[in-house]
């Protein structure tokens, strides 16, 4: 038998327009906890989906216990004793704990009916064995996130999982709950199970893992045992890529303050966030996923409410309850999810571009379609949208070109402050540099821009100043000159004190 | 090259309008079938006029329903709105026989507008799931009819000649009722295809999140859709009373189901966001045809409903298959675009 319970060799997975995994490898030993680390978008989630059979790899081999496997779906991976516990738990909140644990492999009595008594008894047994006192009759929705995770783990154990994958299990847990999770994870290891643990937190890794693998930009970077790894090695591995010449940031003399946010708070989302942007300035807003960047900006734009704090637009205090009001005051928002929030996929290009500014085309006969189409042509040309014509449906465009259409929609309005939420997410390199060029041009022409991004090189290259968020608070605003990837990552993980000691 | 372009254009046109094209074919096929079965006595001017008269209310209300469904909702209360507006107009006419006909129209449409405003408030403002919200208003309004009429009918003897002439009189050889339907269709065509509000309704139905971020007042847009639908149902309610020369508590009960069937038959996506006025007109025509001419060709009444249902189901299945294929084609085109880049 092989030394490894799970081995991935030279796996490649492509999606339209992006390579999500580029000839990566990964090896998991029996009875170890293996941490997988990397920035957002490094390919960790895709790897899990390949292992669990959600995605089929385009190239490469996968072996379980030395034997090559080809998973068609998650049932196949479950049959090989692989179980995954996801970041956003996939539980049924209206069902009881027992039902959640046994869903898909329910026990039946001799009449072929569900054997509730036995299932409740075993559920209780499982939970007790994990040191938890949860009553199996409780509805899942009444449990805390941490308790739900314990149930998820019980579910994996009840299905006799030998390989347990945990995707950011500690992201939503308090310190004490984390300890509980560490304890259970170690218990699983001592029972001979192998665990793949994904986390952004260095703390988790040091506390738990036997070895750590780092991915970056869809590629495998390296694997270290926990004894030999250091902070410097890790951070270098996670961020140390070459920055190509794709960031055309122009020098701009900054004007007066356009947007100022003072002490904005929303319980459960973000606390006391303050920043400002001047005309011609690009303010980078970064942090790990879930740090509350988008939430703050959506509150500023009137998409979601906030509890306290103040928003000033050109020195005037405003409070928007609807994005339409924000747009009237020349503040526009480019949403993170362009497919769901930015575009109407079945619509034609020009109709998407003019959707927010239809007043411009008012005519006695309704909408002046001729002018609308002319503007559509102009916008598409200005942003070099690659299309056959403006009557093509946006669903047929590539990710980058779709994003340019969303940008065109913003540019067709009369705005002077733009909030761009992950404008280059899922966009290929060519279109990326075009989007940067547009951003730079907009800044020169006097727009104030807030750029939300998880991509460190992009933030570093495009921003005049960089605000870093961690778990709902804004921890640091860095100047362009002083910012480095290491510093940003350190602040984003809120472990700047530990990590920067070595660097300075 | 140009020939190729033309072919491509035609193919695009057909793929964009496949539902309409299919409906035209089915209508022609049914028409031919009936023509053959009746030995050539079906396709006469008077028969067609009668058919259109029968279908006119269905077409009208379907346009209103289409606006609501495209906005992402549904309105189960239109049957009750028709009953109520018809009843109130008839009661006014009974008690004030001198009232001008135009005033009756204003009353009926006003009642419809008020009903639509209430429904819109429930769905758009209170955010009650439309299926349930309008099921509630449907029953409430039906009850209100009895409150006003005290359970009585308004019969032909209570109505004036002038009033009843609306359903029998003609203009340019075509029945007044049909003209009303034409007006509503033209309105629907302009409103949905050529105004800002129409564009907003499509956007909201497509993706409310997107519409909101794009600066569209989604609440107001949805509300307006119900108001329009209510007003059109009010108009149709008055015509219903004219046509049957009678207003009673059960008038137009269940009519909303015929309307929804016609709209879906016309290719409007029940989940909102897409559909054309042309499709809806053709869909209601086909539905009206099936309801009215199956008896003509001696189809047993046991079979009539089943056949009607089967036609709806088959048409919807075909539509689903076609649109899935179109979605796949779009993805393929996208991949092609990407490899070309």
Short mmCIF file of N, CA, C and O in Angstrom, two decimals, chain B residues 147-233:
data_model
loop_
_atom_site.label_atom_id
_atom_site.label_comp_id
_atom_site.label_asym_id
_atom_site.label_seq_id
_atom_site.Cartn_x
_atom_site.Cartn_y
_atom_site.Cartn_z
N UNK B 147 -70.54 41.96 -0.97
CA UNK B 147 -70.89 43.07 -0.08
C UNK B 147 -71.60 44.16 -0.85
O UNK B 147 -72.61 44.71 -0.40
N UNK B 148 -71.08 44.49 -2.04
CA UNK B 148 -71.69 45.56 -2.83
C UNK B 148 -73.03 45.12 -3.40
O UNK B 148 -73.99 45.87 -3.42
N UNK B 149 -73.09 43.89 -3.92
CA UNK B 149 -74.30 43.47 -4.63
C UNK B 149 -75.33 42.91 -3.68
O UNK B 149 -76.45 42.66 -4.06
N UNK B 150 -74.96 42.70 -2.44
CA UNK B 150 -75.82 42.05 -1.45
C UNK B 150 -76.34 40.72 -1.99
O UNK B 150 -77.48 40.32 -1.74
N UNK B 151 -75.52 40.08 -2.78
CA UNK B 151 -75.88 38.76 -3.30
C UNK B 151 -76.82 38.79 -4.49
O UNK B 151 -77.22 37.75 -5.00
N UNK B 152 -77.17 40.00 -4.96
CA UNK B 152 -78.12 40.07 -6.09
C UNK B 152 -77.38 40.11 -7.42
O UNK B 152 -76.20 40.38 -7.47
N UNK B 153 -78.13 39.84 -8.48
CA UNK B 153 -77.60 39.99 -9.83
C UNK B 153 -78.02 41.34 -10.38
O UNK B 153 -79.03 41.88 -9.97
N UNK B 154 -77.27 41.85 -11.32
CA UNK B 154 -77.76 42.95 -12.15
C UNK B 154 -78.01 42.33 -13.51
O UNK B 154 -77.10 41.81 -14.14
N UNK B 155 -79.27 42.35 -13.95
CA UNK B 155 -79.58 41.63 -15.18
C UNK B 155 -79.80 42.60 -16.34
O UNK B 155 -79.76 43.81 -16.17
N UNK B 156 -80.04 42.03 -17.50
CA UNK B 156 -80.15 42.79 -18.74
C UNK B 156 -81.16 43.92 -18.63
O UNK B 156 -80.95 45.01 -19.15
N UNK B 157 -82.28 43.65 -17.93
CA UNK B 157 -83.34 44.66 -17.85
C UNK B 157 -82.87 45.91 -17.12
O UNK B 157 -83.45 46.97 -17.29
N UNK B 158 -81.83 45.76 -16.30
CA UNK B 158 -81.33 46.93 -15.56
C UNK B 158 -80.35 47.75 -16.40
O UNK B 158 -79.85 48.77 -15.95
N UNK B 159 -80.02 47.25 -17.61
CA UNK B 159 -79.00 47.94 -18.40
C UNK B 159 -79.65 48.67 -19.57
O UNK B 159 -80.73 48.33 -20.02
N UNK B 160 -78.92 49.69 -20.08
CA UNK B 160 -79.46 50.47 -21.19
C UNK B 160 -79.01 49.89 -22.52
O UNK B 160 -78.00 49.18 -22.60
N UNK B 161 -79.77 50.24 -23.57
CA UNK B 161 -79.43 49.82 -24.93
C UNK B 161 -78.01 50.24 -25.30
O UNK B 161 -77.23 49.45 -25.80
N UNK B 162 -77.74 51.51 -25.00
CA UNK B 162 -76.43 52.08 -25.36
C UNK B 162 -75.30 51.26 -24.77
O UNK B 162 -74.29 51.00 -25.42
N UNK B 163 -75.51 50.89 -23.52
CA UNK B 163 -74.47 50.15 -22.83
C UNK B 163 -74.24 48.79 -23.48
O UNK B 163 -73.11 48.40 -23.79
N UNK B 164 -75.34 48.09 -23.73
CA UNK B 164 -75.21 46.75 -24.30
C UNK B 164 -74.64 46.78 -25.71
O UNK B 164 -74.05 45.81 -26.18
N UNK B 165 -74.79 47.95 -26.38
CA UNK B 165 -74.30 48.06 -27.76
C UNK B 165 -72.78 47.95 -27.82
O UNK B 165 -72.22 47.66 -28.88
N UNK B 166 -72.11 48.17 -26.68
CA UNK B 166 -70.64 48.09 -26.70
C UNK B 166 -70.18 46.72 -27.17
O UNK B 166 -69.20 46.58 -27.90
N UNK B 167 -70.90 45.70 -26.79
CA UNK B 167 -70.44 44.36 -27.13
C UNK B 167 -70.96 43.90 -28.49
O UNK B 167 -70.51 42.89 -29.00
N UNK B 168 -71.93 44.65 -29.05
CA UNK B 168 -72.49 44.17 -30.32
C UNK B 168 -72.15 45.10 -31.47
O UNK B 168 -72.06 44.67 -32.62
N UNK B 169 -71.92 46.39 -31.14
CA UNK B 169 -71.67 47.36 -32.21
C UNK B 169 -70.33 47.13 -32.88
O UNK B 169 -69.45 46.44 -32.36
N UNK B 170 -70.22 47.70 -34.08
CA UNK B 170 -68.96 47.55 -34.80
C UNK B 170 -68.45 48.88 -35.29
O UNK B 170 -69.21 49.84 -35.43
N UNK B 171 -67.16 48.93 -35.53
CA UNK B 171 -66.52 50.09 -36.15
C UNK B 171 -65.63 49.55 -37.25
O UNK B 171 -64.83 48.64 -37.00
N UNK B 172 -65.81 50.04 -38.48
CA UNK B 172 -65.10 49.50 -39.64
C UNK B 172 -65.32 47.99 -39.77
O UNK B 172 -64.41 47.24 -40.12
N UNK B 173 -66.51 47.55 -39.39
CA UNK B 173 -66.84 46.14 -39.54
C UNK B 173 -66.26 45.25 -38.45
O UNK B 173 -66.44 44.04 -38.45
N UNK B 174 -65.58 45.87 -37.51
CA UNK B 174 -64.98 45.06 -36.46
C UNK B 174 -65.60 45.45 -35.12
O UNK B 174 -65.83 46.63 -34.83
N UNK B 175 -65.85 44.43 -34.33
CA UNK B 175 -66.53 44.62 -33.05
C UNK B 175 -65.77 45.56 -32.13
O UNK B 175 -64.55 45.56 -32.07
N UNK B 176 -66.55 46.37 -31.37
CA UNK B 176 -65.93 47.31 -30.43
C UNK B 176 -64.98 46.61 -29.45
O UNK B 176 -63.92 47.11 -29.12
N UNK B 177 -65.41 45.44 -28.98
CA UNK B 177 -64.59 44.73 -27.99
C UNK B 177 -63.20 44.47 -28.54
O UNK B 177 -62.19 44.57 -27.84
N UNK B 178 -63.17 44.11 -29.85
CA UNK B 178 -61.88 43.84 -30.48
C UNK B 178 -61.05 45.11 -30.52
O UNK B 178 -59.84 45.08 -30.27
N UNK B 179 -61.71 46.23 -30.78
CA UNK B 179 -60.97 47.50 -30.80
C UNK B 179 -60.33 47.79 -29.45
O UNK B 179 -59.21 48.28 -29.37
N UNK B 180 -61.11 47.51 -28.38
CA UNK B 180 -60.54 47.73 -27.05
C UNK B 180 -59.28 46.87 -26.86
O UNK B 180 -58.27 47.33 -26.33
N UNK B 181 -59.40 45.62 -27.30
CA UNK B 181 -58.23 44.73 -27.18
C UNK B 181 -57.06 45.30 -27.97
O UNK B 181 -55.91 45.30 -27.49
N UNK B 182 -57.36 45.83 -29.17
CA UNK B 182 -56.28 46.39 -30.00
C UNK B 182 -55.61 47.55 -29.27
O UNK B 182 -54.37 47.64 -29.22
N UNK B 183 -56.43 48.39 -28.63
CA UNK B 183 -55.86 49.54 -27.90
C UNK B 183 -54.92 49.04 -26.80
O UNK B 183 -53.79 49.53 -26.64
N UNK B 184 -55.38 48.04 -26.04
CA UNK B 184 -54.56 47.53 -24.94
C UNK B 184 -53.27 46.92 -25.49
O UNK B 184 -52.18 47.11 -24.93
N UNK B 185 -53.39 46.19 -26.60
CA UNK B 185 -52.20 45.55 -27.17
C UNK B 185 -51.20 46.61 -27.62
O UNK B 185 -49.99 46.51 -27.35
N UNK B 186 -51.69 47.64 -28.30
CA UNK B 186 -50.80 48.70 -28.75
C UNK B 186 -50.13 49.36 -27.55
O UNK B 186 -48.92 49.61 -27.53
N UNK B 187 -50.95 49.61 -26.52
CA UNK B 187 -50.38 50.19 -25.30
C UNK B 187 -49.27 49.28 -24.75
O UNK B 187 -48.18 49.75 -24.42
N UNK B 188 -49.58 47.98 -24.65
CA UNK B 188 -48.60 47.03 -24.11
C UNK B 188 -47.33 47.02 -24.95
O UNK B 188 -46.22 46.99 -24.42
N UNK B 189 -47.52 47.09 -26.25
CA UNK B 189 -46.38 47.04 -27.16
C UNK B 189 -45.46 48.24 -26.93
O UNK B 189 -44.25 48.09 -26.77
N UNK B 190 -46.06 49.42 -26.87
CA UNK B 190 -45.27 50.63 -26.67
C UNK B 190 -44.67 50.64 -25.26
O UNK B 190 -43.48 50.89 -25.07
N UNK B 191 -45.49 50.30 -24.27
CA UNK B 191 -45.05 50.38 -22.89
C UNK B 191 -43.89 49.42 -22.63
O UNK B 191 -42.85 49.81 -22.09
N UNK B 192 -44.04 48.17 -23.03
CA UNK B 192 -43.02 47.19 -22.71
C UNK B 192 -41.78 47.34 -23.57
O UNK B 192 -40.66 47.09 -23.13
N UNK B 193 -41.97 47.74 -24.83
CA UNK B 193 -40.84 47.75 -25.75
C UNK B 193 -40.15 49.09 -25.89
O UNK B 193 -39.00 49.18 -26.29
N UNK B 194 -40.85 50.17 -25.55
CA UNK B 194 -40.31 51.48 -25.93
C UNK B 194 -40.30 52.50 -24.81
O UNK B 194 -40.12 53.68 -25.07
N UNK B 195 -40.56 52.10 -23.58
CA UNK B 195 -40.46 53.09 -22.51
C UNK B 195 -39.46 52.64 -21.46
O UNK B 195 -39.12 51.47 -21.37
N UNK B 196 -39.04 53.62 -20.67
CA UNK B 196 -38.08 53.38 -19.61
C UNK B 196 -38.68 52.39 -18.60
O UNK B 196 -38.05 51.46 -18.15
N UNK B 197 -39.97 52.65 -18.29
CA UNK B 197 -40.62 51.82 -17.29
C UNK B 197 -40.68 50.36 -17.75
O UNK B 197 -40.43 49.43 -17.00
N UNK B 198 -40.97 50.18 -19.05
CA UNK B 198 -41.02 48.83 -19.58
C UNK B 198 -39.68 48.14 -19.44
O UNK B 198 -39.58 46.99 -18.99
N UNK B 199 -38.63 48.87 -19.78
CA UNK B 199 -37.28 48.31 -19.69
C UNK B 199 -36.97 47.95 -18.24
O UNK B 199 -36.38 46.92 -17.94
N UNK B 200 -37.40 48.83 -17.34
CA UNK B 200 -37.17 48.55 -15.92
C UNK B 200 -37.89 47.28 -15.47
O UNK B 200 -37.37 46.52 -14.67
N UNK B 201 -39.10 47.08 -16.00
CA UNK B 201 -39.85 45.88 -15.60
C UNK B 201 -39.11 44.62 -16.03
O UNK B 201 -38.97 43.67 -15.26
N UNK B 202 -38.60 44.62 -17.25
CA UNK B 202 -37.80 43.47 -17.69
C UNK B 202 -36.58 43.28 -16.79
O UNK B 202 -36.22 42.18 -16.40
N UNK B 203 -35.92 44.40 -16.45
CA UNK B 203 -34.70 44.32 -15.63
C UNK B 203 -35.00 43.74 -14.25
O UNK B 203 -34.29 42.87 -13.76
N UNK B 204 -36.08 44.23 -13.63
CA UNK B 204 -36.43 43.76 -12.29
C UNK B 204 -36.76 42.26 -12.33
O UNK B 204 -36.33 41.49 -11.46
N UNK B 205 -37.50 41.85 -13.36
CA UNK B 205 -37.87 40.44 -13.45
C UNK B 205 -36.68 39.54 -13.71
O UNK B 205 -36.63 38.40 -13.28
N UNK B 206 -35.70 40.09 -14.42
CA UNK B 206 -34.50 39.33 -14.73
C UNK B 206 -33.65 39.11 -13.50
O UNK B 206 -33.17 38.02 -13.23
N UNK B 207 -33.41 40.16 -12.78
CA UNK B 207 -32.56 40.06 -11.60
C UNK B 207 -32.81 41.28 -10.73
O UNK B 207 -32.42 42.39 -11.08
N UNK B 208 -33.51 41.06 -9.63
CA UNK B 208 -33.85 42.19 -8.79
C UNK B 208 -32.60 42.83 -8.19
O UNK B 208 -32.50 44.04 -8.07
N UNK B 209 -31.62 41.97 -7.85
CA UNK B 209 -30.38 42.48 -7.25
C UNK B 209 -29.70 43.42 -8.22
O UNK B 209 -29.28 44.52 -7.87
N UNK B 210 -29.61 42.98 -9.46
CA UNK B 210 -28.97 43.81 -10.47
C UNK B 210 -29.72 45.11 -10.66
O UNK B 210 -29.14 46.18 -10.71
N UNK B 211 -31.06 45.01 -10.77
CA UNK B 211 -31.85 46.20 -11.04
C UNK B 211 -31.64 47.22 -9.93
O UNK B 211 -31.49 48.41 -10.18
N UNK B 212 -31.59 46.76 -8.70
CA UNK B 212 -31.41 47.65 -7.57
C UNK B 212 -30.06 48.36 -7.63
O UNK B 212 -29.98 49.58 -7.50
N UNK B 213 -29.03 47.56 -7.88
CA UNK B 213 -27.69 48.14 -7.97
C UNK B 213 -27.60 49.12 -9.14
O UNK B 213 -26.89 50.10 -9.08
N UNK B 214 -28.37 48.84 -10.19
CA UNK B 214 -28.33 49.73 -11.35
C UNK B 214 -29.16 50.99 -11.12
O UNK B 214 -29.34 51.77 -12.04
N UNK B 215 -29.69 51.15 -9.92
CA UNK B 215 -30.38 52.39 -9.61
C UNK B 215 -31.86 52.40 -9.96
O UNK B 215 -32.47 53.45 -10.09
N UNK B 216 -32.44 51.22 -10.13
CA UNK B 216 -33.86 51.16 -10.43
C UNK B 216 -34.63 50.99 -9.13
O UNK B 216 -34.25 50.18 -8.29
N UNK B 217 -35.71 51.76 -8.98
CA UNK B 217 -36.54 51.60 -7.80
C UNK B 217 -37.42 50.37 -8.00
O UNK B 217 -38.48 50.42 -8.61
N UNK B 218 -36.94 49.24 -7.52
CA UNK B 218 -37.59 47.96 -7.82
C UNK B 218 -38.99 47.89 -7.21
O UNK B 218 -39.90 47.32 -7.80
N UNK B 219 -39.13 48.49 -6.03
CA UNK B 219 -40.43 48.47 -5.36
C UNK B 219 -41.49 49.16 -6.21
O UNK B 219 -42.55 48.61 -6.49
N UNK B 220 -41.14 50.39 -6.62
CA UNK B 220 -42.10 51.17 -7.38
C UNK B 220 -42.42 50.48 -8.71
O UNK B 220 -43.55 50.48 -9.18
N UNK B 221 -41.39 49.89 -9.32
CA UNK B 221 -41.59 49.24 -10.61
C UNK B 221 -42.59 48.08 -10.49
O UNK B 221 -43.51 47.95 -11.29
N UNK B 222 -42.39 47.26 -9.46
CA UNK B 222 -43.29 46.11 -9.29
C UNK B 222 -44.71 46.59 -8.98
O UNK B 222 -45.69 46.06 -9.50
N UNK B 223 -44.77 47.59 -8.14
CA UNK B 223 -46.06 48.14 -7.75
C UNK B 223 -46.83 48.61 -8.99
O UNK B 223 -48.00 48.31 -9.18
N UNK B 224 -46.13 49.35 -9.83
CA UNK B 224 -46.77 49.88 -11.04
C UNK B 224 -47.29 48.75 -11.93
O UNK B 224 -48.35 48.88 -12.55
N UNK B 225 -46.56 47.64 -11.98
CA UNK B 225 -46.99 46.51 -12.81
C UNK B 225 -48.36 46.02 -12.34
O UNK B 225 -49.27 45.78 -13.15
N UNK B 226 -48.53 45.89 -11.02
CA UNK B 226 -49.82 45.42 -10.51
C UNK B 226 -50.93 46.44 -10.75
O UNK B 226 -52.07 46.09 -11.02
N UNK B 227 -50.57 47.72 -10.67
CA UNK B 227 -51.58 48.75 -10.90
C UNK B 227 -52.08 48.70 -12.34
O UNK B 227 -53.29 48.78 -12.60
N UNK B 228 -51.14 48.53 -13.27
CA UNK B 228 -51.54 48.45 -14.68
C UNK B 228 -52.41 47.23 -14.91
O UNK B 228 -53.45 47.30 -15.58
N UNK B 229 -51.97 46.10 -14.36
CA UNK B 229 -52.72 44.87 -14.53
C UNK B 229 -54.13 45.03 -13.97
O UNK B 229 -55.12 44.63 -14.59
N UNK B 230 -54.24 45.68 -12.81
CA UNK B 230 -55.55 45.91 -12.20
C UNK B 230 -56.43 46.78 -13.07
O UNK B 230 -57.61 46.49 -13.28
N UNK B 231 -55.83 47.83 -13.62
CA UNK B 231 -56.62 48.75 -14.43
C UNK B 231 -57.14 48.06 -15.68
O UNK B 231 -58.31 48.23 -16.05
N UNK B 232 -56.30 47.26 -16.31
CA UNK B 232 -56.73 46.55 -17.51
C UNK B 232 -57.82 45.54 -17.15
O UNK B 232 -58.82 45.40 -17.86
N UNK B 233 -57.67 44.86 -16.00
CA UNK B 233 -58.70 43.91 -15.58
C UNK B 233 -60.00 44.64 -15.31
O UNK B 233 -61.09 44.11 -15.59
#
